[in-house]
């Protein structure tokens, strides 16, 4: 694999006005084969899957099935029935939160660094049904306090679920998923992993890790916008309730009764984003072609340049551990006394560099730490070391202005 060949696959890099894209943690760029697969659907066989028996619809159903197979294999799921298509990771987590039938007295444990999508659904259940939500503290360097997790797990009443982010979108740190699963399972609790920032960057074998549920976001891993996945062990999905019902979720109905279909159909109500699902297969195939080894190495090369260029600058504060290899793909910083949004706008307006500023949907962590927000640069295997150098220079020039 070589970076210049890879960049040829991404039409974005042929823009007439080049832009340095460092906002992958929000949304990744897409290779041509993903875009072409979407176009092919709309141009050549744009019809509904799973219903009509004409050739076009049969083709859609076949390709949707193929995407399910490819993803199941990628995650090493036991069967493709364990893969549910959703609109995004947020929807995956809401399906889980609403389907587990949690009641007053039940406990869910999360971490102190959760995206709102893995916090608000549980806080809603606390408000509506009286469940208890416990927050696992973080260590000084923003990594997970596993010893505290163990204590919480052992002392919680009716612990039903440990639901945790794997890789943080704030600082790029990956929690030790295998340890989290082990600790939770020892106490008989289920485990859900928010993998939105995990699977784009790392290989994860759901069976080896023994993950019960996993939420994924297609658009953060080269897939089309508005594609997500909920993985669940089949025997657990069979017991999971569903709230979004109607077309495609039932085998039959009368005026006063209905018979729900099995998994995964009963979680995929109504006509689906067929173009997105079909093109999502291409995203996974592309990732497999590039390989996680290359992804990891390229991300670290870029991380090293940014770390060496900026970490020691006394004007900025970097979020997360000092060791940049633990902050793969993300450099999140703030500048005491300066406005983070002004910094990101200057990066955009003066240098055509796209980053994100704010609390990145992790308001709870920022509020708990009394930090207003951060500027977050997030890169992927399609970015280059030259881009990292340009970014470092641009940030330094902006610091000379704003500080
Ligand atoms: C860690 C994490 N979890 C969940 C989400 C939500 O993902 P989606 O946009 O697919 O709902 C994000 C998106 O930024 C994220 O970074």
Short mmCIF file of C-alpha atoms and ligand atoms in Angstrom, two decimals:
data_model
loop_
_atom_site.label_atom_id
_atom_site.label_comp_id
_atom_site.label_asym_id
_atom_site.label_seq_id
_atom_site.Cartn_x
_atom_site.Cartn_y
_atom_site.Cartn_z
CA UNK A 1 0.00 0.00 0.00
CA UNK A 2 1.26 3.45 -0.76
CA UNK A 3 -0.27 6.73 0.21
CA UNK A 4 -0.23 8.36 -3.21
CA UNK A 5 -2.13 5.43 -4.74
CA UNK A 6 -4.60 5.55 -1.87
CA UNK A 7 -5.23 9.25 -2.39
CA UNK A 8 -6.03 8.61 -6.05
CA UNK A 9 -9.00 6.54 -4.86
CA UNK A 10 -10.54 9.54 -3.07
CA UNK A 11 -12.14 12.10 -5.43
CA UNK A 12 -11.93 14.65 -2.61
CA UNK A 13 -8.19 14.97 -3.20
CA UNK A 14 -8.84 16.11 -6.77
CA UNK A 15 -10.78 19.18 -5.66
CA UNK A 16 -9.96 22.27 -7.68
CA UNK A 17 -9.38 24.12 -4.41
CA UNK A 18 -7.50 21.71 -2.16
CA UNK A 19 -8.61 21.42 1.45
CA UNK A 20 -6.68 19.78 4.25
CA UNK A 21 -9.20 17.44 5.84
CA UNK A 22 -8.62 16.78 9.55
CA UNK A 23 -12.21 16.11 10.61
CA UNK A 24 -12.51 12.37 10.10
CA UNK A 25 -13.73 11.72 13.66
CA UNK A 26 -16.88 13.55 12.58
CA UNK A 27 -17.18 12.11 9.08
CA UNK A 28 -14.67 10.26 6.93
CA UNK A 29 -14.01 10.87 3.25
CA UNK A 30 -15.19 8.24 0.78
CA UNK A 31 -13.29 6.30 -1.86
CA UNK A 32 -14.61 6.21 -5.42
CA UNK A 33 -15.82 2.62 -5.09
CA UNK A 34 -18.26 3.63 -2.34
CA UNK A 35 -19.53 6.60 -4.33
CA UNK A 36 -19.83 4.47 -7.49
CA UNK A 37 -21.81 1.78 -5.66
CA UNK A 38 -24.31 4.40 -4.48
CA UNK A 39 -24.60 5.89 -7.94
CA UNK A 40 -25.00 2.47 -9.49
CA UNK A 41 -28.01 1.80 -7.25
CA UNK A 42 -29.71 5.07 -8.17
CA UNK A 43 -28.87 4.85 -11.85
CA UNK A 44 -29.48 1.20 -12.57
CA UNK A 45 -31.67 -0.71 -10.12
CA UNK A 46 -33.21 1.83 -7.77
CA UNK A 47 -35.94 -0.27 -6.15
CA UNK A 48 -36.96 -1.80 -2.81
CA UNK A 49 -35.37 -4.81 -1.23
CA UNK A 50 -37.11 -7.68 0.52
CA UNK A 51 -40.54 -7.15 -1.07
CA UNK A 52 -41.14 -7.23 -4.83
CA UNK A 53 -40.10 -10.27 -6.84
CA UNK A 54 -38.92 -8.51 -10.02
CA UNK A 55 -35.27 -8.76 -10.99
CA UNK A 56 -34.34 -5.28 -9.78
CA UNK A 57 -35.72 -5.83 -6.29
CA UNK A 58 -34.18 -9.29 -6.12
CA UNK A 59 -30.83 -7.71 -6.96
CA UNK A 60 -31.24 -5.17 -4.13
CA UNK A 61 -32.08 -7.95 -1.65
CA UNK A 62 -29.08 -9.95 -2.78
CA UNK A 63 -26.67 -7.02 -2.39
CA UNK A 64 -28.08 -6.06 1.01
CA UNK A 65 -27.50 -9.66 2.09
CA UNK A 66 -23.94 -9.48 0.80
CA UNK A 67 -23.23 -6.36 2.89
CA UNK A 68 -24.52 -8.18 5.96
CA UNK A 69 -22.23 -11.11 5.19
CA UNK A 70 -19.16 -8.93 4.63
CA UNK A 71 -19.69 -7.02 7.90
CA UNK A 72 -20.38 -10.22 9.86
CA UNK A 73 -17.13 -11.67 8.56
CA UNK A 74 -15.21 -8.45 9.24
CA UNK A 75 -16.30 -8.51 12.88
CA UNK A 76 -16.13 -12.31 13.10
CA UNK A 77 -19.79 -12.47 14.13
CA UNK A 78 -21.29 -15.94 14.28
CA UNK A 79 -23.86 -15.19 11.60
CA UNK A 80 -25.03 -12.34 9.39
CA UNK A 81 -28.33 -12.35 11.33
CA UNK A 82 -26.38 -10.63 14.09
CA UNK A 83 -25.92 -7.51 11.94
CA UNK A 84 -28.73 -4.94 12.07
CA UNK A 85 -28.66 -1.94 9.76
CA UNK A 86 -29.40 1.40 11.40
CA UNK A 87 -29.07 5.05 10.41
CA UNK A 88 -26.09 5.69 12.70
CA UNK A 89 -24.45 4.56 15.92
CA UNK A 90 -26.87 6.75 17.87
CA UNK A 91 -29.84 4.83 16.55
CA UNK A 92 -28.09 1.55 17.35
CA UNK A 93 -27.69 2.64 20.98
CA UNK A 94 -31.31 3.79 21.22
CA UNK A 95 -32.52 0.44 19.88
CA UNK A 96 -30.50 -1.24 22.61
CA UNK A 97 -31.52 1.12 25.42
CA UNK A 98 -35.20 0.83 24.56
CA UNK A 99 -35.07 -2.89 23.88
CA UNK A 100 -33.47 -4.17 27.07
CA UNK A 101 -36.64 -3.66 29.15
CA UNK A 102 -34.71 -2.03 31.98
CA UNK A 103 -36.78 -1.24 35.06
CA UNK A 104 -36.51 0.70 38.31
CA UNK A 105 -33.70 -0.74 40.40
CA UNK A 106 -31.63 -1.88 37.39
CA UNK A 107 -28.17 -0.39 36.93
CA UNK A 108 -26.19 0.60 33.84
CA UNK A 109 -22.52 1.57 34.12
CA UNK A 110 -20.89 3.92 31.63
CA UNK A 111 -17.57 5.79 31.66
CA UNK A 112 -16.84 9.42 32.41
CA UNK A 113 -16.00 10.10 28.76
CA UNK A 114 -19.09 9.07 26.83
CA UNK A 115 -20.43 10.62 23.66
CA UNK A 116 -23.99 11.87 24.27
CA UNK A 117 -25.20 8.94 22.19
CA UNK A 118 -24.03 6.52 24.89
CA UNK A 119 -25.13 8.70 27.78
CA UNK A 120 -28.45 10.37 27.03
CA UNK A 121 -30.35 7.13 26.20
CA UNK A 122 -29.42 5.82 29.68
CA UNK A 123 -30.16 9.16 31.40
CA UNK A 124 -33.58 9.13 29.71
CA UNK A 125 -34.23 5.70 31.22
CA UNK A 126 -33.13 7.04 34.59
CA UNK A 127 -35.64 9.87 34.24
CA UNK A 128 -38.49 7.80 32.78
CA UNK A 129 -38.10 4.42 34.50
CA UNK A 130 -35.91 5.08 37.50
CA UNK A 131 -32.87 3.03 36.51
CA UNK A 132 -29.51 3.88 38.10
CA UNK A 133 -26.70 5.14 35.91
CA UNK A 134 -23.19 4.92 37.39
CA UNK A 135 -20.20 6.73 35.94
CA UNK A 136 -16.78 5.06 36.00
CA UNK A 137 -14.12 7.67 36.81
CA UNK A 138 -11.09 8.34 34.66
CA UNK A 139 -7.47 8.49 35.74
CA UNK A 140 -5.42 11.69 35.66
CA UNK A 141 -4.37 11.07 32.05
CA UNK A 142 -7.99 10.53 30.92
CA UNK A 143 -7.71 6.74 30.61
CA UNK A 144 -10.21 4.43 32.32
CA UNK A 145 -9.88 3.63 36.01
CA UNK A 146 -10.28 -0.14 35.69
CA UNK A 147 -9.90 -0.71 39.44
CA UNK A 148 -12.85 1.63 40.06
CA UNK A 149 -14.85 -0.09 37.35
CA UNK A 150 -14.29 -3.37 39.15
CA UNK A 151 -15.53 -1.85 42.42
CA UNK A 152 -18.62 -0.36 40.75
CA UNK A 153 -19.42 -3.62 38.98
CA UNK A 154 -19.10 -5.60 42.22
CA UNK A 155 -21.20 -3.23 44.32
CA UNK A 156 -23.95 -2.14 41.90
CA UNK A 157 -27.48 -3.40 42.51
CA UNK A 158 -29.10 -5.35 39.68
CA UNK A 159 -26.30 -4.53 37.31
CA UNK A 160 -27.68 -5.23 33.83
CA UNK A 161 -25.25 -3.57 31.47
CA UNK A 162 -21.81 -2.01 31.18
CA UNK A 163 -21.98 0.31 28.17
CA UNK A 164 -18.73 1.98 27.19
CA UNK A 165 -17.01 3.80 24.44
CA UNK A 166 -14.05 1.89 23.03
CA UNK A 167 -12.15 4.73 21.36
CA UNK A 168 -12.90 8.26 22.49
CA UNK A 169 -13.74 10.97 19.97
CA UNK A 170 -12.34 13.57 22.39
CA UNK A 171 -8.75 12.32 22.67
CA UNK A 172 -8.45 9.15 20.56
CA UNK A 173 -7.70 6.95 23.58
CA UNK A 174 -8.91 3.35 23.38
CA UNK A 175 -10.18 1.72 26.55
CA UNK A 176 -9.15 -1.90 27.26
CA UNK A 177 -12.25 -3.57 25.85
CA UNK A 178 -11.23 -7.13 26.75
CA UNK A 179 -10.76 -6.15 30.43
CA UNK A 180 -14.06 -4.27 30.53
CA UNK A 181 -15.89 -7.29 29.13
CA UNK A 182 -14.19 -9.67 31.56
CA UNK A 183 -15.00 -7.52 34.60
CA UNK A 184 -18.66 -7.10 33.58
CA UNK A 185 -19.21 -10.74 32.66
CA UNK A 186 -17.76 -11.93 35.97
CA UNK A 187 -20.71 -10.19 37.59
CA UNK A 188 -23.21 -11.48 35.03
CA UNK A 189 -23.74 -8.12 33.32
CA UNK A 190 -24.03 -7.61 29.58
CA UNK A 191 -21.57 -5.40 27.70
CA UNK A 192 -22.26 -2.88 24.98
CA UNK A 193 -19.35 -1.21 23.23
CA UNK A 194 -19.70 2.09 21.40
CA UNK A 195 -17.42 1.28 18.51
CA UNK A 196 -18.06 4.39 16.39
CA UNK A 197 -14.38 5.43 16.59
CA UNK A 198 -12.98 1.94 17.21
CA UNK A 199 -13.67 -0.20 14.16
CA UNK A 200 -12.51 2.50 11.70
CA UNK A 201 -9.03 2.23 13.24
CA UNK A 202 -8.64 -1.22 14.77
CA UNK A 203 -9.46 -4.81 14.11
CA UNK A 204 -12.01 -6.13 16.58
CA UNK A 205 -13.15 -9.70 16.78
CA UNK A 206 -16.48 -9.65 18.59
CA UNK A 207 -16.27 -13.32 19.44
CA UNK A 208 -12.71 -13.24 20.75
CA UNK A 209 -13.55 -10.13 22.78
CA UNK A 210 -16.89 -11.67 23.79
CA UNK A 211 -18.74 -8.37 23.17
CA UNK A 212 -22.51 -8.70 23.61
CA UNK A 213 -23.55 -5.61 21.64
CA UNK A 214 -21.56 -3.24 19.44
CA UNK A 215 -22.68 0.02 17.82
CA UNK A 216 -20.99 1.28 14.68
CA UNK A 217 -21.13 4.28 12.46
CA UNK A 218 -20.68 3.66 8.70
CA UNK A 219 -19.94 7.30 7.90
CA UNK A 220 -16.86 7.34 10.12
CA UNK A 221 -15.35 4.39 8.26
CA UNK A 222 -15.65 5.36 4.58
CA UNK A 223 -19.34 4.43 4.32
CA UNK A 224 -22.22 6.61 3.12
CA UNK A 225 -23.81 9.22 5.40
CA UNK A 226 -26.61 7.89 7.53
CA UNK A 227 -25.43 4.28 7.77
CA UNK A 228 -24.93 2.50 11.07
CA UNK A 229 -24.82 -1.00 12.51
CA UNK A 230 -25.94 -2.71 15.67
CA UNK A 231 -24.20 -6.01 16.25
CA UNK A 232 -25.60 -8.29 18.92
CA UNK A 233 -25.19 -11.93 19.85
CA UNK A 234 -28.12 -13.70 18.22
CA UNK A 235 -29.49 -15.17 21.45
CA UNK A 236 -29.50 -11.67 22.98
CA UNK A 237 -31.05 -9.97 19.95
CA UNK A 238 -33.79 -12.61 20.04
CA UNK A 239 -34.74 -11.32 23.51
CA UNK A 240 -34.38 -7.63 22.67
CA UNK A 241 -37.64 -5.73 22.39
CA UNK A 242 -38.25 -3.35 19.50
CA UNK A 243 -40.07 0.00 19.37
CA UNK A 244 -39.91 0.89 15.68
CA UNK A 245 -42.43 -1.49 14.10
CA UNK A 246 -44.52 -1.63 10.94
CA UNK A 247 -43.67 -2.61 7.36
CA UNK A 248 -41.00 -5.30 7.00
CA UNK A 249 -41.07 -6.19 10.70
CA UNK A 250 -44.02 -8.61 10.69
CA UNK A 251 -44.77 -11.95 9.07
CA UNK A 252 -48.53 -11.30 9.20
CA UNK A 253 -51.14 -9.06 10.82
CA UNK A 254 -54.90 -8.89 11.35
CA UNK A 255 -56.96 -5.91 12.56
CA UNK A 256 -56.01 -6.72 16.12
CA UNK A 257 -52.88 -8.87 16.06
CA UNK A 258 -49.49 -9.23 14.45
CA UNK A 259 -46.66 -11.68 14.31
CA UNK A 260 -43.21 -10.12 14.52
CA UNK A 261 -40.47 -11.44 12.26
CA UNK A 262 -37.20 -12.73 13.67
CA UNK A 263 -33.85 -11.01 13.89
CA UNK A 264 -32.64 -8.89 12.10
CA UNK A 265 -35.83 -8.05 10.11
CA UNK A 266 -37.88 -6.92 13.08
CA UNK A 267 -35.36 -4.18 13.85
CA UNK A 268 -35.31 -2.80 10.30
CA UNK A 269 -38.73 -1.22 9.94
CA UNK A 270 -39.83 0.37 6.66
CA UNK A 271 -37.90 0.74 3.44
CA UNK A 272 -34.20 1.13 4.02
CA UNK A 273 -31.33 3.23 2.69
CA UNK A 274 -30.52 0.55 0.12
CA UNK A 275 -27.95 2.65 -1.73
CA UNK A 276 -26.18 3.35 1.56
CA UNK A 277 -26.26 -0.25 2.77
CA UNK A 278 -25.03 -1.61 -0.57
CA UNK A 279 -22.20 0.94 -0.70
CA UNK A 280 -21.30 0.19 2.93
CA UNK A 281 -20.07 -3.19 1.74
CA UNK A 282 -17.59 -1.39 -0.50
CA UNK A 283 -16.36 0.65 2.49
CA UNK A 284 -15.59 -2.53 4.43
CA UNK A 285 -13.92 -4.12 1.42
CA UNK A 286 -11.81 -1.02 0.91
CA UNK A 287 -10.73 -1.04 4.57
CA UNK A 288 -9.80 -4.70 4.24
CA UNK A 289 -7.73 -3.94 1.16
CA UNK A 290 -5.83 -1.16 2.95
CA UNK A 291 -5.48 -3.21 6.12
CA UNK A 292 -5.44 -2.12 9.76
CA UNK A 293 -1.64 -2.38 9.86
CA UNK A 294 -1.25 0.35 7.26
CA UNK A 295 -4.02 2.42 8.88
CA UNK A 296 -2.31 2.25 12.26
CA UNK A 297 1.17 3.07 10.92
CA UNK A 298 -0.01 6.01 8.84
CA UNK A 299 -2.04 7.44 11.74
CA UNK A 300 0.95 7.18 14.05
CA UNK A 301 3.35 8.83 11.59
CA UNK A 302 1.00 11.81 11.42
CA UNK A 303 0.40 11.77 15.18
CA UNK A 304 4.16 11.86 15.83
CA UNK A 305 4.69 14.97 13.69
CA UNK A 306 1.78 16.80 15.30
CA UNK A 307 2.81 15.71 18.80
CA UNK A 308 6.44 16.74 18.32
CA UNK A 309 5.40 20.01 16.74
CA UNK A 310 2.83 21.12 19.26
CA UNK A 311 2.80 19.16 22.52
CA UNK A 312 5.60 21.13 24.12
CA UNK A 313 4.19 24.52 23.12
CA UNK A 314 3.45 26.11 26.47
CA UNK A 315 0.53 28.10 25.03
CA UNK A 316 -1.62 25.03 24.46
CA UNK A 317 -3.08 22.28 26.63
CA UNK A 318 -3.47 18.87 25.04
CA UNK A 319 -6.30 16.59 26.16
CA UNK A 320 -5.34 13.00 26.93
CA UNK A 321 -2.18 11.10 27.81
CA UNK A 322 1.28 12.44 27.06
CA UNK A 323 2.14 9.34 25.02
CA UNK A 324 0.94 10.21 21.51
CA UNK A 325 0.72 6.54 20.52
CA UNK A 326 -2.25 6.31 22.88
CA UNK A 327 -4.00 9.20 21.15
CA UNK A 328 -4.07 7.65 17.69
CA UNK A 329 -5.85 9.68 15.03
CA UNK A 330 -6.79 12.62 17.27
CA UNK A 331 -5.07 15.75 18.58
CA UNK A 332 -7.41 17.72 20.81
CA UNK A 333 -6.24 20.94 22.43
CA UNK A 334 -7.32 24.22 23.91
CA UNK A 335 -5.57 27.49 24.53
CA UNK A 336 -6.28 29.14 27.88
CA UNK A 337 -7.52 32.64 27.21
CA UNK A 338 -8.26 32.06 23.52
CA UNK A 339 -11.49 31.15 21.73
CA UNK A 340 -11.40 27.62 20.27
CA UNK A 341 -13.95 28.51 17.59
CA UNK A 342 -11.83 31.43 16.47
CA UNK A 343 -8.86 29.08 16.11
CA UNK A 344 -10.81 26.62 13.99
CA UNK A 345 -12.23 29.42 11.85
CA UNK A 346 -8.75 30.83 11.29
CA UNK A 347 -7.56 27.35 10.29
CA UNK A 348 -10.46 27.20 7.84
CA UNK A 349 -10.33 30.74 6.48
CA UNK A 350 -6.59 31.26 6.30
CA UNK A 351 -5.22 27.78 5.66
CA UNK A 352 -8.19 25.77 4.30
CA UNK A 353 -7.80 23.24 7.08
CA UNK A 354 -10.93 21.50 8.33
CA UNK A 355 -11.00 20.66 12.05
CA UNK A 356 -13.78 20.73 14.62
CA UNK A 357 -14.08 22.96 17.68
CA UNK A 358 -16.47 22.56 20.59
CA UNK A 359 -17.36 19.83 23.05
CA UNK A 360 -17.73 17.13 20.40
CA UNK A 361 -21.00 15.79 21.91
CA UNK A 362 -19.10 14.89 25.09
CA UNK A 363 -20.43 17.87 27.05
CA UNK A 364 -20.49 15.89 30.30
CA UNK A 365 -16.72 15.37 30.29
CA UNK A 366 -15.95 19.00 29.42
CA UNK A 367 -18.37 20.28 32.05
CA UNK A 368 -16.94 17.97 34.70
CA UNK A 369 -13.44 19.21 33.89
CA UNK A 370 -14.38 22.88 33.60
CA UNK A 371 -12.99 23.07 30.08
CA UNK A 372 -14.93 25.17 27.63
CA UNK A 373 -14.13 22.94 24.64
CA UNK A 374 -11.29 21.96 22.35
CA UNK A 375 -10.01 22.21 18.82
CA UNK A 376 -9.91 18.66 17.51
CA UNK A 377 -7.82 17.58 14.56
CA UNK A 378 -8.65 14.03 13.50
CA UNK A 379 -6.94 12.25 10.64
CA UNK A 380 -7.02 8.90 8.85
CA UNK A 381 -4.80 6.71 6.68
CA UNK A 382 -5.51 8.93 3.65
CA UNK A 383 -3.80 11.94 5.24
CA UNK A 384 -0.09 12.60 4.74
CA UNK A 385 2.90 13.59 6.80
CA UNK A 386 3.17 16.77 4.70
CA UNK A 387 -0.35 17.68 5.79
CA UNK A 388 0.65 17.14 9.41
CA UNK A 389 3.56 19.56 8.95
CA UNK A 390 1.31 22.16 7.33
CA UNK A 391 -1.12 21.79 10.23
CA UNK A 392 1.61 22.30 12.85
CA UNK A 393 2.87 25.45 11.13
CA UNK A 394 -0.64 26.82 10.74
CA UNK A 395 -1.49 26.27 14.42
CA UNK A 396 1.74 27.95 15.52
CA UNK A 397 1.06 30.99 13.33
CA UNK A 398 -2.48 31.24 14.69
CA UNK A 399 -1.22 30.99 18.27
CA UNK A 400 1.01 33.99 17.57
CA UNK A 401 -2.15 35.93 16.74
CA UNK A 402 -4.62 34.74 19.36
CA UNK A 403 -2.43 34.45 22.45
C1 LIG B 1 -17.57 7.93 20.19
C2 LIG B 1 -18.81 8.21 19.40
N1 LIG B 1 -19.92 7.55 19.68
C3 LIG B 1 -21.05 7.76 18.99
C4 LIG B 1 -21.12 8.68 17.99
C5 LIG B 1 -22.39 8.88 17.26
O1 LIG B 1 -22.25 8.38 15.94
P1 LIG B 1 -23.36 8.58 14.85
O2 LIG B 1 -23.15 9.90 14.24
O3 LIG B 1 -23.12 7.48 13.87
O4 LIG B 1 -24.67 8.47 15.51
C6 LIG B 1 -19.98 9.41 17.66
C7 LIG B 1 -20.03 10.45 16.62
O5 LIG B 1 -19.32 11.43 16.66
C8 LIG B 1 -18.79 9.16 18.38
O6 LIG B 1 -17.66 9.82 18.09
#
